[in-house]
Amino acid sequence: MNPDKQQPEPFLSIDQALELIPGMTRTHLAQLRYDGTGPVFYKPTPRTVFYRASDIYKWLEAGRRTITADNVEA
């Protein structure tokens, strides 16, 4: 194995992705995919969905706020 080559980030199943998002349900995550408002996901086949942890963390960070108003950026 070449030590200079970085290993690709592993894919996460829906259940593994849910473990990284406190309070998220499968149904809500599916709705976010449908709406296009959730984390980036991969869909290699019609019934297979994968995530990457880095994409989930980016999505969570994008929702970071200091107040509850929707129209104010953090």
N, CA, C and O atoms as a Tinker XYZ file with bonds, in Angstrom:
   296  protein
     1  N      0.851000   -1.181000    0.000000    73     2
     2  CA     0.000000    0.000000    0.000000    64     1     3
     3  C      0.892000    1.238000    0.000000    63     2     4     5
     4  O      1.881000    1.297000    0.731000    81     3
     5  N      0.548000    2.203000   -0.804000    73     3     6
     6  CA     1.309000    3.430000   -0.914000    64     5     7
     7  C      0.953000    4.352000    0.252000    63     6     8     9
     8  O     -0.202000    4.760000    0.371000    81     7
     9  N      1.924000    4.696000    1.125000    73     7    10
    10  CA     1.615000    5.539000    2.282000    64     9    11
    11  C      1.243000    6.967000    1.900000    63    10    12    13
    12  O      0.633000    7.679000    2.698000    81    11
    13  N      1.605000    7.398000    0.684000    73    11    14
    14  CA     1.281000    8.745000    0.234000    64    13    15
    15  C     -0.166000    8.866000   -0.231000    63    14    16    17
    16  O     -0.709000    9.968000   -0.304000    81    15
    17  N     -0.784000    7.738000   -0.543000    73    15    18
    18  CA    -2.170000    7.745000   -1.019000    64    17    19
    19  C     -3.124000    7.756000    0.164000    63    18    20    21
    20  O     -3.034000    6.920000    1.063000    81    19
    21  N     -4.031000    8.708000    0.147000    73    19    22
    22  CA    -5.013000    8.809000    1.215000    64    21    23
    23  C     -6.159000    7.834000    0.948000    63    22    24    25
    24  O     -6.618000    7.692000   -0.186000    81    23
    25  N     -6.607000    7.175000    1.996000    73    23    26
    26  CA    -7.732000    6.251000    1.868000    64    25    27
    27  C     -9.008000    7.056000    1.629000    63    26    28    29
    28  O     -9.203000    8.095000    2.259000    81    27
    29  N     -9.876000    6.596000    0.733000    73    27    30
    30  CA   -11.142000    7.317000    0.521000    64    29    31
    31  C    -12.017000    7.235000    1.768000    63    30    32    33
    32  O    -11.987000    6.254000    2.511000    81    31
    33  N    -12.789000    8.283000    1.972000    73    31    34
    34  CA   -13.697000    8.308000    3.116000    64    33    35
    35  C    -14.775000    7.249000    2.909000    63    34    36    37
    36  O    -15.365000    7.175000    1.831000    81    35
    37  N    -15.038000    6.436000    3.919000    73    35    38
    38  CA   -16.046000    5.378000    3.738000    64    37    39
    39  C    -17.460000    5.944000    3.619000    63    38    40    41
    40  O    -17.772000    7.020000    4.130000    81    39
    41  N    -18.285000    5.192000    2.938000    73    39    42
    42  CA   -19.701000    5.525000    2.833000    64    41    43
    43  C    -20.412000    5.053000    4.090000    63    42    44    45
    44  O    -20.013000    4.067000    4.711000    81    43
    45  N    -21.470000    5.769000    4.460000    73    43    46
    46  CA   -22.285000    5.412000    5.617000    64    45    47
    47  C    -23.675000    5.033000    5.153000    63    46    48    49
    48  O    -24.219000    5.645000    4.234000    81    47
    49  N    -24.244000    4.033000    5.780000    73    47    50
    50  CA   -25.633000    3.670000    5.518000    64    49    51
    51  C    -26.541000    4.730000    6.141000    63    50    52    53
    52  O    -26.076000    5.596000    6.882000    81    51
    53  N    -27.804000    4.659000    5.844000    73    51    54
    54  CA   -28.759000    5.588000    6.451000    64    53    55
    55  C    -28.712000    5.470000    7.968000    63    54    56    57
    56  O    -28.700000    6.486000    8.663000    81    55
    57  N    -28.686000    4.253000    8.492000    73    55    58
    58  CA   -28.654000    4.071000    9.945000    64    57    59
    59  C    -27.388000    4.669000   10.551000    63    58    60    61
    60  O    -27.447000    5.278000   11.619000    81    59
    61  N    -26.255000    4.506000    9.891000    73    59    62
    62  CA   -25.012000    5.096000   10.389000    64    61    63
    63  C    -25.073000    6.617000   10.331000    63    62    64    65
    64  O    -24.583000    7.293000   11.236000    81    63
    65  N    -25.668000    7.155000    9.276000    73    63    66
    66  CA   -25.826000    8.604000    9.157000    64    65    67
    67  C    -26.716000    9.132000   10.278000    63    66    68    69
    68  O    -26.432000   10.184000   10.850000    81    67
    69  N    -27.777000    8.420000   10.591000    73    67    70
    70  CA   -28.689000    8.848000   11.653000    64    69    71
    71  C    -27.995000    8.917000   13.006000    63    70    72    73
    72  O    -28.366000    9.731000   13.851000    81    71
    73  N    -26.999000    8.079000   13.219000    73    71    74
    74  CA   -26.247000    8.103000   14.476000    64    73    75
    75  C    -25.470000    9.410000   14.633000    63    74    76    77
    76  O    -25.145000    9.800000   15.755000    81    75
    77  N    -25.171000   10.085000   13.535000    73    75    78
    78  CA   -24.406000   11.331000   13.578000    64    77    79
    79  C    -25.286000   12.570000   13.718000    63    78    80    81
    80  O    -24.779000   13.662000   13.973000    81    79
    81  N    -26.609000   12.409000   13.552000    73    79    82
    82  CA   -27.523000   13.555000   13.566000    64    81    83
    83  C    -28.497000   13.378000   14.733000    63    82    84    85
    84  O    -29.483000   12.652000   14.608000    81    83
    85  N    -28.235000   14.027000   15.853000    73    83    86
    86  CA   -29.103000   13.860000   17.024000    64    85    87
    87  C    -30.557000   14.203000   16.729000    63    86    88    89
    88  O    -30.857000   15.248000   16.151000    81    87
    89  N    -31.450000   13.315000   17.131000    73    87    90
    90  CA   -32.881000   13.565000   17.002000    64    89    91
    91  C    -33.481000   13.341000   15.617000    63    90    92    93
    92  O    -34.690000   13.488000   15.440000    81    91
    93  N    -32.662000   12.991000   14.642000    73    91    94
    94  CA   -33.160000   12.796000   13.272000    64    93    95
    95  C    -33.805000   11.417000   13.149000    63    94    96    97
    96  O    -33.314000   10.441000   13.717000    81    95
    97  N    -34.909000   11.343000   12.405000    73    95    98
    98  CA   -35.558000   10.058000   12.136000    64    97    99
    99  C    -35.339000    9.683000   10.673000    63    98   100   101
   100  O    -34.994000   10.528000    9.848000    81    99
   101  N    -35.544000    8.413000   10.366000    73    99   102
   102  CA   -35.430000    7.954000    8.971000    64   101   103
   103  C    -36.406000    8.703000    8.074000    63   102   104   105
   104  O    -36.070000    9.088000    6.954000    81   103
   105  N    -37.623000    8.903000    8.583000    73   103   106
   106  CA   -38.656000    9.578000    7.799000    64   105   107
   107  C    -38.271000   11.022000    7.493000    63   106   108   109
   108  O    -38.421000   11.486000    6.363000    81   107
   109  N    -37.775000   11.724000    8.504000    73   107   110
   110  CA   -37.393000   13.117000    8.293000    64   109   111
   111  C    -36.194000   13.204000    7.350000    63   110   112   113
   112  O    -36.154000   14.084000    6.491000    81   111
   113  N    -35.225000   12.314000    7.494000    73   111   114
   114  CA   -34.065000   12.318000    6.602000    64   113   115
   115  C    -34.501000   12.034000    5.160000    63   114   116   117
   116  O    -33.976000   12.636000    4.223000    81   115
   117  N    -35.450000   11.129000    4.985000    73   115   118
   118  CA   -35.980000   10.840000    3.649000    64   117   119
   119  C    -36.671000   12.081000    3.077000    63   118   120   121
   120  O    -36.526000   12.377000    1.891000    81   119
   121  N    -37.412000   12.801000    3.902000    73   119   122
   122  CA   -38.080000   14.020000    3.449000    64   121   123
   123  C    -37.059000   15.084000    3.050000    63   122   124   125
   124  O    -37.265000   15.802000    2.072000    81   123
   125  N    -35.974000   15.187000    3.791000    73   123   126
   126  CA   -34.919000   16.140000    3.450000    64   125   127
   127  C    -34.269000   15.781000    2.109000    63   126   128   129
   128  O    -33.919000   16.671000    1.334000    81   127
   129  N    -34.109000   14.494000    1.836000    73   127   130
   130  CA   -33.583000   14.076000    0.525000    64   129   131
   131  C    -34.549000   14.469000   -0.574000    63   130   132   133
   132  O    -34.140000   14.986000   -1.613000    81   131
   133  N    -35.815000   14.228000   -0.348000    73   131   134
   134  CA   -36.851000   14.552000   -1.335000    64   133   135
   135  C    -36.885000   16.057000   -1.623000    63   134   136   137
   136  O    -36.977000   16.481000   -2.775000    81   135
   137  N    -36.810000   16.856000   -0.548000    73   135   138
   138  CA   -36.854000   18.317000   -0.672000    64   137   139
   139  C    -35.550000   18.902000   -1.211000    63   138   140   141
   140  O    -35.529000   20.015000   -1.737000    81   139
   141  N    -34.470000   18.145000   -1.074000    73   139   142
   142  CA   -33.161000   18.666000   -1.468000    64   141   143
   143  C    -32.567000   19.605000   -0.439000    63   142   144   145
   144  O    -31.717000   20.432000   -0.770000    81   143
   145  N    -33.006000   19.487000    0.815000    73   143   146
   146  CA   -32.528000   20.380000    1.867000    64   145   147
   147  C    -31.641000   19.692000    2.898000    63   146   148   149
   148  O    -31.193000   20.329000    3.851000    81   147
   149  N    -31.386000   18.413000    2.721000    73   147   150
   150  CA   -30.569000   17.666000    3.668000    64   149   151
   151  C    -29.119000   17.582000    3.238000    63   150   152   153
   152  O    -28.694000   18.270000    2.310000    81   151
   153  N    -28.361000   16.735000    3.918000    73   151   154
   154  CA   -26.958000   16.569000    3.549000    64   153   155
   155  C    -26.821000   15.919000    2.170000    63   154   156   157
   156  O    -27.719000   15.213000    1.711000    81   155
   157  N    -25.696000   16.166000    1.529000    73   155   158
   158  CA   -25.393000   15.538000    0.245000    64   157   159
   159  C    -25.442000   14.027000    0.439000    63   158   160   161
   160  O    -24.970000   13.511000    1.453000    81   159
   161  N    -26.009000   13.323000   -0.526000    73   159   162
   162  CA   -26.086000   11.866000   -0.440000    64   161   163
   163  C    -25.758000   11.260000   -1.788000    63   162   164   165
   164  O    -25.734000   11.948000   -2.808000    81   163
   165  N    -25.505000    9.962000   -1.778000    73   163   166
   166  CA   -25.183000    9.197000   -2.987000    64   165   167
   167  C    -26.287000    8.187000   -3.195000    63   166   168   169
   168  O    -26.769000    7.581000   -2.239000    81   167
   169  N    -26.689000    8.002000   -4.436000    73   167   170
   170  CA   -27.781000    7.078000   -4.761000    64   169   171
   171  C    -27.361000    6.270000   -5.988000    63   170   172   173
   172  O    -27.792000    6.566000   -7.103000    81   171
   173  N    -26.513000    5.241000   -5.786000    73   171   174
   174  CA   -26.011000    4.467000   -6.926000    64   173   175
   175  C    -27.066000    3.593000   -7.598000    63   174   176   177
   176  O    -26.936000    3.251000   -8.773000    81   175
   177  N    -28.100000    3.236000   -6.858000    73   175   178
   178  CA   -29.208000    2.470000   -7.424000    64   177   179
   179  C    -30.503000    3.078000   -6.895000    63   178   180   181
   180  O    -30.468000    3.823000   -5.915000    81   179
   181  N    -31.630000    2.784000   -7.507000    73   179   182
   182  CA   -32.889000    3.386000   -7.045000    64   181   183
   183  C    -33.231000    3.121000   -5.576000    63   182   184   185
   184  O    -33.972000    3.899000   -4.974000    81   183
   185  N    -32.717000    2.057000   -4.997000    73   183   186
   186  CA   -33.084000    1.714000   -3.620000    64   185   187
   187  C    -31.922000    1.784000   -2.641000    63   186   188   189
   188  O    -32.040000    1.330000   -1.502000    81   187
   189  N    -30.808000    2.345000   -3.072000    73   187   190
   190  CA   -29.623000    2.417000   -2.225000    64   189   191
   191  C    -29.231000    3.873000   -2.004000    63   190   192   193
   192  O    -29.099000    4.647000   -2.952000    81   191
   193  N    -29.048000    4.231000   -0.733000    73   191   194
   194  CA   -28.635000    5.591000   -0.385000    64   193   195
   195  C    -27.462000    5.492000    0.579000    63   194   196   197
   196  O    -27.482000    4.708000    1.528000    81   195
   197  N    -26.435000    6.308000    0.318000    73   195   198
   198  CA   -25.267000    6.377000    1.185000    64   197   199
   199  C    -24.948000    7.828000    1.477000    63   198   200   201
   200  O    -25.327000    8.726000    0.725000    81   199
   201  N    -24.252000    8.045000    2.570000    73   199   202
   202  CA   -23.779000    9.366000    2.957000    64   201   203
   203  C    -22.295000    9.270000    3.266000    63   202   204   205
   204  O    -21.738000    8.179000    3.386000    81   203
   205  N    -21.666000   10.429000    3.393000    73   203   206
   206  CA   -20.306000   10.525000    3.916000    64   205   207
   207  C    -20.382000   11.413000    5.150000    63   206   208   209
   208  O    -21.099000   12.413000    5.160000    81   207
   209  N    -19.643000   11.047000    6.185000    73   207   210
   210  CA   -19.672000   11.803000    7.438000    64   209   211
   211  C    -19.326000   13.269000    7.204000    63   210   212   213
   212  O    -19.948000   14.150000    7.797000    81   211
   213  N    -18.349000   13.541000    6.353000    73   211   214
   214  CA   -17.946000   14.935000    6.118000    64   213   215
   215  C    -19.097000   15.756000    5.538000    63   214   216   217
   216  O    -19.238000   16.934000    5.866000    81   215
   217  N    -19.921000   15.150000    4.682000    73   215   218
   218  CA   -21.069000   15.859000    4.111000    64   217   219
   219  C    -22.131000   16.140000    5.178000    63   218   220   221
   220  O    -22.771000   17.191000    5.163000    81   219
   221  N    -22.308000   15.204000    6.091000    73   219   222
   222  CA   -23.268000   15.397000    7.179000    64   221   223
   223  C    -22.797000   16.518000    8.087000    63   222   224   225
   224  O    -23.592000   17.375000    8.475000    81   223
   225  N    -21.504000   16.526000    8.434000    73   223   226
   226  CA   -20.972000   17.578000    9.305000    64   225   227
   227  C    -21.052000   18.947000    8.628000    63   226   228   229
   228  O    -21.349000   19.941000    9.291000    81   227
   229  N    -20.794000   19.014000    7.331000    73   227   230
   230  CA   -20.919000   20.292000    6.604000    64   229   231
   231  C    -22.356000   20.795000    6.661000    63   230   232   233
   232  O    -22.601000   21.980000    6.888000    81   231
   233  N    -23.299000   19.888000    6.455000    73   231   234
   234  CA   -24.710000   20.255000    6.487000    64   233   235
   235  C    -25.102000   20.744000    7.880000    63   234   236   237
   236  O    -25.805000   21.746000    8.012000    81   235
   237  N    -24.651000   20.043000    8.913000    73   235   238
   238  CA   -24.956000   20.457000   10.278000    64   237   239
   239  C    -24.349000   21.828000   10.565000    63   238   240   241
   240  O    -25.011000   22.677000   11.162000    81   239
   241  N    -23.122000   22.057000   10.157000    73   239   242
   242  CA   -22.468000   23.351000   10.380000    64   241   243
   243  C    -23.194000   24.480000    9.644000    63   242   244   245
   244  O    -23.253000   25.605000   10.140000    81   243
   245  N    -23.739000   24.189000    8.480000    73   243   246
   246  CA   -24.467000   25.209000    7.713000    64   245   247
   247  C    -25.721000   25.665000    8.457000    63   246   248   249
   248  O    -26.228000   26.759000    8.209000    81   247
   249  N    -26.215000   24.838000    9.355000    73   247   250
   250  CA   -27.400000   25.185000   10.135000    64   249   251
   251  C    -27.073000   25.814000   11.476000    63   250   252   253
   252  O    -27.964000   26.021000   12.301000    81   251
   253  N    -25.818000   26.117000   11.698000    73   251   254
   254  CA   -25.390000   26.694000   12.973000    64   253   255
   255  C    -25.948000   28.110000   13.122000    63   254   256   257
   256  O    -25.857000   28.918000   12.198000    81   255
   257  N    -26.522000   28.406000   14.281000    73   255   258
   258  CA   -27.146000   29.700000   14.534000    64   257   259
   259  C    -26.810000   30.179000   15.944000    63   258   260   261
   260  O    -26.458000   29.390000   16.820000    81   259
   261  N    -26.927000   31.489000   16.137000    73   259   262
   262  CA   -26.769000   32.069000   17.472000    64   261   263
   263  C    -28.092000   32.592000   18.014000    63   262   264   265
   264  O    -28.216000   32.869000   19.207000    81   263
   265  N    -29.096000   32.728000   17.118000    73   263   266
   266  CA   -30.444000   33.119000   17.533000    64   265   267
   267  C    -31.443000   32.275000   16.755000    63   266   268   269
   268  O    -31.067000   31.614000   15.787000    81   267
   269  N    -32.697000   32.286000   17.159000    73   267   270
   270  CA   -33.686000   31.419000   16.513000    64   269   271
   271  C    -34.314000   32.006000   15.264000    63   270   272   273
   272  O    -35.002000   31.284000   14.543000    81   271
   273  N    -34.109000   33.283000   14.976000    73   271   274
   274  CA   -34.690000   33.900000   13.790000    64   273   275
   275  C    -34.143000   33.224000   12.528000    63   274   276   277
   276  O    -32.942000   32.977000   12.416000    81   275
   277  N    -35.037000   32.930000   11.583000    73   275   278
   278  CA   -34.634000   32.253000   10.347000    64   277   279
   279  C    -33.873000   33.157000    9.385000    63   278   280   281
   280  O    -33.085000   32.663000    8.579000    81   279
   281  N    -34.088000   34.462000    9.452000    73   279   282
   282  CA   -33.522000   35.343000    8.446000    64   281   283
   283  C    -32.185000   35.973000    8.849000    63   282   284   285
   284  O    -31.749000   36.936000    8.217000    81   283
   285  N    -31.539000   35.454000    9.874000    73   283   286
   286  CA   -30.271000   36.015000   10.334000    64   285   287
   287  C    -29.188000   34.952000   10.213000    63   286   288   289
   288  O    -29.352000   33.835000   10.703000    81   287
   289  N    -28.086000   35.297000    9.564000    73   287   290
   290  CA   -26.956000   34.371000    9.414000    64   289   291
   291  C    -26.108000   34.405000   10.678000    63   290   292   293
   292  O    -26.014000   35.434000   11.347000    81   291
   293  N    -25.493000   33.272000   10.998000    73   291   294
   294  CA   -24.599000   33.196000   12.170000    64   293   295
   295  C    -23.252000   33.796000   11.827000    63   294   296
   296  O    -22.358000   33.830000   12.673000    81   295
